[in-house]
Amino acid sequence: MSPTTSGPVRVTVWNEGVHEARQHPEWIGEIYPDGMHGAIAAGITEHLGERAVVRTATLASEPDHGLTEEVLAGTDVLLWWGHAAHEQVSDEVVARVHRHVLAGMGFVGLHSAHYSKIFTRLLGTTCSLAWRNEGERELVWTTDPSHPIARGVANPIVIEKQEMYGEPFGIPHPDEVVFLSTFAGGEVFRSGVTYQRGQGRVFYFSPGDQEYPVYQHPDVRRVIANAVVWAHRPEVERLSEEQLGCTNPPRRF
Amino acid sequence: MSPTTSGPVRVTVWNEGVHEARQHPEWIGEIYPDGMHGAIAAGITEHLGERAVVRTATLASEPDHGLTEEVLAGTDVLLWWGHAAHEQVSDEVVARVHRHVLAGMGFVGLHSAHYSKIFTRLLGTTCSLAWRNEGERELVWTTDPSHPIARGVANPIVIEKQEMYGEPFGIPHPDEVVFLSTFAGGEVFRSGVTYQRGQGRVFYFSPGDQEYPVYQHPDVRRVIANAVVWAHRPEVERLSEEQLGCTNPPRRF
Amino acid sequence: MSPTTSGPVRVTVWNEGVHEARQHPEWIGEIYPDGMHGAIAAGITEHLGERAVVRTATLASEPDHGLTEEVLAGTDVLLWWGHAAHEQVSDEVVARVHRHVLAGMGFVGLHSAHYSKIFTRLLGTTCSLAWRNEGERELVWTTDPSHPIARGVANPIVIEKQEMYGEPFGIPHPDEVVFLSTFAGGEVFRSGVTYQRGQGRVFYFSPGDQEYPVYQHPDVRRVIANAVVWAHRPEVERLSEEQLGCTNPPRRF
Amino acid sequence: MSPTTSGPVRVTVWNEGVHEARQHPEWIGEIYPDGMHGAIAAGITEHLGERAVVRTATLASEPDHGLTEEVLAGTDVLLWWGHAAHEQVSDEVVARVHRHVLAGMGFVGLHSAHYSKIFTRLLGTTCSLAWRNEGERELVWTTDPSHPIARGVANPIVIEKQEMYGEPFGIPHPDEVVFLSTFAGGEVFRSGVTYQRGQGRVFYFSPGDQEYPVYQHPDVRRVIANAVVWAHRPEVERLSEEQLGCTNPPRRF
């Protein structure tokens, strides 16, 4: 009952880190000298300061892609960016992340993470969409300015250059649609949606292609920081694997 | 269990009929010689033929705005267009329509009906929105092409000139969001949403300003005809006023 | 972004106060010497202490049933108990409360408030149900133990004697079903449901008939205190009447 | 647009078929001489007659558990019963069924199928629950008597002996909660819930343990037959694997 006594939110920003390799044909080092994970982490720290402790992890950086049981047990909210290497993420790690989300860890899927193993596992559908990469202007509108994830955010957010993501988006009916985007080409997209899965809160936010400096955008950074706060459930105890299973109560009532 | 044996769907298209009066400063007779209700009714008949029996009613045409108990009892789906005269609709008629929707009558709210007494009564919220009337192009996208209301409809529907309706739209979380519109000015709107209220199915569809010939548009007509079929529940018995109230079952189980 | 700096939640417990009159044939003074509103208020204070400032109001106590513009403007969360005198609540006060909920005030409807003018206005449906008053045991189960309203609450809550409220409950699809009750007679009821209406959070909780000391029950008190915290939105600015209306943005994007 | 011209609904009832083997320690042949799948299939035929063509398949009966691409392509609605052998269902078959559901095939999960690979894959959560097998009376109440799956069904359905399934049920917020069950022991369960996944309609119905003759119960049979009709989408074209993926539209609007 006393959120004021809880410590800072422990955030892990996961990025496959493929476009960050200097030898990659679509190297993004000029836009993101610290990688997209670095920019995302910096944006969170910018907004939350000491209220967050942020670490990063990438596909190849460490064993288990940096997502060991210990790391996840110490993570309140996990952010996920992936695009070119979804298939390289091990099924074992996906199952582990999945379990932690159901047990109470927050999860924020970013941009092309819509097609990641973990996101489609959480949602149960294709999560496919229409796309076109021509650097179009995206306007991100909020349907509910009172939503905690939209707090303090311009309405609309104007992103000058972005990949277009359009409907139909193959997701289940969202619990909430916080943001709707329109594109210069005329398309529309449910760009900010929430779900509860088990005890975990899930938010998907589509802005953020690797080719454009979207994670430098002040409003995009604010949305992500807000989402971290929203997905964090300091008063909810993480369930053990056993507690996630069925129970067999004796007759009592 | 046998929809094939039920008779045609009985449709009543209600229109306040104010812009149709020749003396009105914004007379629309050149676009709609038979009134908007006439055009809407013609579109339904065009698509459903003998599967629908369509009548129209207007604010001043008959006692009770043409919406007597007898008319409503004989209506499977009621369509509603209103704009300038919401306040002239009697509270008694609103209560009657409300009761019939809860009892099982379908209801389709069109365009500025978002602010009608009956629609806000059914939804419980302001239903306010952003608007701008500059004859902008509207694109109506479907989020779920398999939805019965989207059947056979172009995706997107292109409406060359329309009043802009934009978010935030002050409605409860919809049961389903079938259509999302974008406008030349960049805005977005949840332009096709469904709700169940009691036994009644409610659909709101925003295209359709009086200044533009939107109800002549083939795809708009198809959406409305689809919505009539969707809102019609031939196998659901209309509840009486008494059946809508509380019950007091004796102890039995 | 800093809930810790906001002041205490300002709570108003409204009760029609009819059963509290000594001359009432079903006088409840022995169970509730301070009225049901007194017991509800005491339960909130018991749990929230200085984190809440609680006042009460009744139908006849003051002008406007104690719910003036000033009182509502100073209320973060309003609780409502009514049963015998729903029709005596003035339409003007109902419209005022409705506006404040849409503008951001929390609302908690208790027990027979399901049939109050304000609750049916917010929900848009009959809100009718099945009932039987035989002092049956009610078990209140939570479907989501991680929900903030269920925090620290026994699962199930055991209420030895209660009026039975049963399905079908004539409400729209809830945003969330937090509690489901079963009764000794075998019935079931969605006894704890949430809705968002405009910027306001709405919770309905069915336990609490006037004939049984339900508002003395420790777990019932905890649920209500939790609901107050949940419905309070300290970071959401209350909207003015004008802000609740439509807007007419010039063309910009 | 013309459901009357579509042929009969093609139904496949899948059952792991383990308890049906005479050598099984919990052989159920006296209750279900034709297996549970036989009883379920008979119940559907009893209600739908020539409007349905029903086949059955079991884990070991045929290659791919009888669920080849050809069988699924010719199945409008698949029913699933599993309990002891979830892990024996091949991942390849699960992926194939999953794809067909997203593409438009209806899916009805029965009883212990809550823990099947395909059901948890569709829902994305644990789907765990509380259970106790003491042959308790179950009452199945409908929250919405107008729902097509509840049509013509007693309210409540009384099942004299059943395994108890209780909350919390680890599922996402359902699109609709059609049935709620109470048990003699006092528990409650969301026993009939619907979801849309892609173009497919999913219904889960909990009554039906192998030890009790639940699939002989007239009302249970009617619910299942209703669910088959509801999950069948004759006007929705099954999507190909390619159509389920992302699209890359050229700039057009």
Coordinates of C-alpha atoms in Angstrom, one line a residue, chain D:
Chain D
M1 CA -24.2 -12.1 -47.8
S2 CA -26.3 -15.2 -48.2
P3 CA -25.9 -17.7 -45.4
T4 CA -28.7 -19.7 -46.8
T5 CA -26.7 -20.9 -49.7
S6 CA -23.7 -22.1 -47.7
G7 CA -23.4 -25.8 -47.1
P8 CA -23.4 -27.6 -43.8
V9 CA -20.8 -26.7 -41.2
R10 CA -17.9 -29.1 -41.3
V11 CA -17.0 -30.1 -37.8
T12 CA -14.0 -32.0 -36.5
V13 CA -14.1 -33.3 -32.9
W14 CA -10.6 -34.0 -31.7
N15 CA -10.0 -36.0 -28.5
E16 CA -6.7 -37.3 -27.3
G17 CA -8.5 -40.6 -26.7
V18 CA -6.4 -41.9 -23.8
H19 CA -9.1 -42.6 -21.3
E20 CA -11.0 -44.5 -24.0
A21 CA -8.4 -47.3 -24.1
R22 CA -9.7 -50.3 -22.4
Q23 CA -6.4 -50.9 -20.6
H24 CA -6.4 -47.4 -19.1
P25 CA -6.6 -47.4 -15.3
E26 CA -9.4 -44.9 -15.5
W27 CA -11.3 -46.5 -18.4
I28 CA -14.4 -44.5 -19.3
G29 CA -16.0 -47.0 -21.7
E30 CA -19.0 -47.6 -19.6
I31 CA -19.9 -43.9 -19.6
Y32 CA -18.7 -43.3 -23.1
P33 CA -18.9 -46.4 -25.2
D34 CA -18.0 -44.4 -28.3
G35 CA -15.5 -42.2 -26.5
M36 CA -16.0 -38.7 -25.4
H37 CA -15.5 -37.6 -29.0
G38 CA -18.3 -39.9 -30.0
A39 CA -20.6 -38.4 -27.5
I40 CA -19.7 -34.9 -28.4
A41 CA -20.2 -35.6 -32.1
A42 CA -23.5 -37.2 -31.4
G43 CA -24.7 -34.2 -29.4
I44 CA -23.8 -31.9 -32.3
T45 CA -25.6 -34.1 -34.8
E46 CA -28.6 -34.3 -32.5
H47 CA -29.0 -30.6 -32.6
L48 CA -27.8 -29.6 -36.0
G49 CA -28.8 -32.6 -38.1
E50 CA -28.0 -32.1 -41.7
R51 CA -26.7 -28.6 -41.0
A52 CA -23.5 -30.2 -39.8
V53 CA -21.1 -32.9 -41.1
V54 CA -19.2 -34.2 -38.1
R55 CA -16.0 -36.2 -38.1
T56 CA -13.7 -37.2 -35.2
A57 CA -10.0 -37.7 -34.8
T58 CA -7.8 -38.8 -32.0
L59 CA -4.1 -38.6 -31.0
A60 CA -3.1 -42.0 -32.2
S61 CA -5.7 -42.8 -34.7
E62 CA -4.0 -41.5 -37.8
P63 CA -0.8 -39.7 -38.9
D64 CA -0.6 -36.1 -37.5
H65 CA -3.2 -37.1 -34.9
G66 CA -5.7 -36.9 -37.7
L67 CA -5.1 -33.2 -38.2
T68 CA -3.4 -33.0 -41.5
E69 CA -3.4 -29.9 -43.7
E70 CA -6.2 -31.4 -45.7
V71 CA -8.4 -32.2 -42.7
L72 CA -8.0 -28.7 -41.3
A73 CA -8.6 -27.0 -44.6
G74 CA -11.9 -28.9 -44.7
T75 CA -12.9 -28.1 -41.1
D76 CA -15.0 -25.1 -40.3
V77 CA -15.0 -25.6 -36.5
L78 CA -12.5 -27.8 -34.5
L79 CA -13.4 -29.0 -31.0
W80 CA -10.6 -30.1 -28.7
W81 CA -10.6 -32.4 -25.7
G82 CA -7.3 -33.2 -24.1
H83 CA -6.1 -34.0 -20.6
A84 CA -3.4 -36.6 -20.0
A85 CA -1.5 -36.3 -23.2
H86 CA -1.1 -32.6 -24.0
E87 CA 2.7 -33.1 -24.4
Q88 CA 2.3 -35.8 -26.9
V89 CA 0.6 -33.5 -29.4
S90 CA 3.3 -32.6 -31.9
D91 CA 4.4 -28.9 -32.1
E92 CA 4.0 -29.1 -35.8
V93 CA 0.4 -30.0 -35.6
V94 CA -0.1 -27.3 -32.9
A95 CA 1.4 -24.7 -35.3
R96 CA -0.9 -25.9 -38.1
V97 CA -4.0 -25.7 -36.0
H98 CA -3.0 -22.3 -34.7
R99 CA -2.5 -21.0 -38.3
H100 CA -5.9 -22.3 -39.3
V101 CA -7.6 -20.6 -36.4
L102 CA -6.0 -17.3 -37.2
A103 CA -7.0 -17.8 -40.8
G104 CA -10.7 -18.3 -39.9
M105 CA -11.4 -21.7 -38.5
G106 CA -13.5 -21.8 -35.4
F107 CA -12.1 -23.4 -32.2
V108 CA -13.9 -24.8 -29.2
G109 CA -11.8 -25.8 -26.2
L110 CA -13.5 -28.2 -23.8
H111 CA -12.7 -28.8 -20.1
S112 CA -9.1 -29.8 -19.5
A113 CA -8.2 -28.4 -23.0
H114 CA -7.5 -25.3 -20.9
Y115 CA -4.0 -26.7 -20.5
S116 CA -3.5 -27.9 -24.1
K117 CA -0.6 -26.5 -26.2
I118 CA -3.0 -25.0 -28.7
F119 CA -5.2 -23.2 -26.3
T120 CA -2.4 -21.7 -24.3
R121 CA -0.8 -20.8 -27.6
L122 CA -3.9 -18.9 -28.7
L123 CA -4.4 -17.1 -25.4
G124 CA -0.8 -16.4 -24.5
T125 CA -1.2 -17.0 -20.8
T126 CA -0.9 -19.9 -18.2
C127 CA -4.6 -20.8 -18.4
S128 CA -4.1 -22.4 -15.0
L129 CA -6.9 -22.7 -12.5
A130 CA -8.0 -24.2 -9.2
W131 CA -9.5 -27.7 -9.3
R132 CA -10.9 -30.4 -7.0
N133 CA -12.4 -33.6 -8.2
E134 CA -15.1 -34.7 -5.7
G135 CA -18.1 -35.0 -8.0
E136 CA -19.7 -31.7 -6.9
R137 CA -22.9 -30.2 -8.4
E138 CA -22.1 -27.4 -10.9
L139 CA -24.6 -24.7 -11.8
V140 CA -23.8 -23.0 -15.1
W141 CA -25.4 -19.5 -15.3
T142 CA -25.6 -17.3 -18.3
T143 CA -24.7 -13.6 -17.9
D144 CA -26.4 -12.8 -21.3
P145 CA -29.4 -14.9 -22.2
S146 CA -29.4 -13.2 -25.7
H147 CA -26.0 -14.6 -26.6
P148 CA -26.2 -17.1 -29.5
I149 CA -24.3 -19.7 -27.5
A150 CA -26.8 -19.5 -24.7
R151 CA -29.8 -19.9 -26.9
G152 CA -32.4 -22.3 -25.7
V153 CA -30.3 -23.4 -22.7
A154 CA -31.6 -23.7 -19.2
N155 CA -30.4 -21.0 -16.8
P156 CA -28.8 -22.4 -14.8
I157 CA -27.7 -25.6 -16.3
V158 CA -27.6 -28.1 -13.5
I159 CA -24.8 -30.7 -13.7
E160 CA -25.1 -33.1 -10.7
K161 CA -21.6 -34.3 -10.6
Q162 CA -18.6 -32.6 -11.9
E163 CA -15.0 -31.8 -11.2
M164 CA -14.7 -28.3 -9.8
Y165 CA -12.8 -25.7 -11.8
G166 CA -12.3 -22.4 -9.9
E167 CA -10.9 -18.9 -10.1
P168 CA -8.4 -17.5 -10.5
F169 CA -8.4 -18.7 -14.2
G170 CA -5.2 -17.5 -15.8
I171 CA -6.7 -16.1 -19.1
P172 CA -6.6 -12.7 -20.7
H173 CA -9.7 -10.5 -20.4
P174 CA -12.2 -12.4 -22.4
D175 CA -14.1 -10.6 -25.3
E176 CA -17.3 -12.0 -23.7
V177 CA -18.1 -14.0 -20.6
V178 CA -21.1 -16.0 -21.6
F179 CA -21.3 -18.4 -18.6
L180 CA -20.3 -18.3 -15.0
S181 CA -20.4 -21.5 -12.9
T182 CA -20.8 -22.1 -9.2
F183 CA -20.0 -25.3 -7.4
A184 CA -21.5 -27.0 -4.3
G185 CA -18.2 -26.2 -2.5
G186 CA -18.8 -22.5 -3.1
E187 CA -16.3 -21.8 -5.9
V188 CA -16.9 -19.8 -9.0
F189 CA -15.5 -20.1 -12.5
R190 CA -15.7 -18.2 -15.9
S191 CA -16.9 -21.4 -17.6
G192 CA -17.8 -20.0 -21.0
V193 CA -15.7 -17.3 -22.5
T194 CA -15.1 -16.1 -26.1
Y195 CA -12.1 -14.6 -27.9
Q196 CA -11.4 -13.6 -31.4
R197 CA -8.0 -14.6 -32.6
G198 CA -7.2 -13.4 -36.1
Q199 CA -10.2 -14.3 -38.2
G200 CA -11.0 -17.2 -35.9
R201 CA -13.6 -17.4 -33.2
V202 CA -12.6 -19.2 -30.0
F203 CA -14.9 -20.5 -27.3
Y204 CA -13.9 -22.2 -24.2
F205 CA -16.4 -24.2 -22.2
S206 CA -15.4 -25.9 -19.0
P207 CA -18.0 -28.5 -18.2
G208 CA -17.0 -32.0 -19.2
D209 CA -14.8 -34.2 -17.0
Q210 CA -14.1 -37.7 -18.2
E211 CA -15.4 -39.3 -15.0
Y212 CA -18.9 -38.0 -15.3
P213 CA -21.4 -38.3 -18.2
V214 CA -21.4 -34.6 -18.8
Y215 CA -21.4 -34.9 -22.6
Q216 CA -24.7 -36.8 -22.4
H217 CA -26.3 -33.8 -20.7
P218 CA -28.9 -32.2 -23.0
D219 CA -28.0 -28.6 -22.1
V220 CA -24.3 -29.2 -22.4
R221 CA -24.9 -30.7 -25.8
R222 CA -27.0 -27.7 -26.8
V223 CA -24.3 -25.2 -25.7
I224 CA -21.7 -27.1 -27.7
A225 CA -24.0 -27.2 -30.8
N226 CA -24.7 -23.5 -30.4
A227 CA -21.0 -22.8 -30.1
V228 CA -20.3 -24.7 -33.4
V229 CA -22.9 -22.5 -35.1
W230 CA -21.4 -19.3 -33.5
A231 CA -17.8 -20.2 -34.3
H232 CA -18.6 -21.0 -38.0
R233 CA -18.0 -18.0 -40.3
P234 CA -19.4 -19.1 -43.6
E235 CA -18.9 -15.7 -45.2
V236 CA -15.2 -15.3 -44.1
E237 CA -12.7 -16.7 -46.6
R238 CA -9.9 -18.7 -45.0
L239 CA -6.6 -16.8 -45.4
S240 CA -3.6 -18.4 -46.9
E241 CA -0.3 -18.5 -45.0
E242 CA 1.0 -15.7 -47.2
Q243 CA -2.1 -13.6 -46.5
L244 CA -1.5 -14.0 -42.8
G245 CA 1.9 -12.2 -43.1
C246 CA 2.8 -8.6 -43.4
T247 CA 2.0 -6.7 -46.6
N248 CA 4.0 -3.9 -48.3
P249 CA 1.6 -1.6 -50.0
P250 CA 3.0 1.0 -52.4
R251 CA 2.2 4.6 -51.6
R252 CA -1.3 5.4 -52.8
F253 CA -3.4 7.8 -50.9

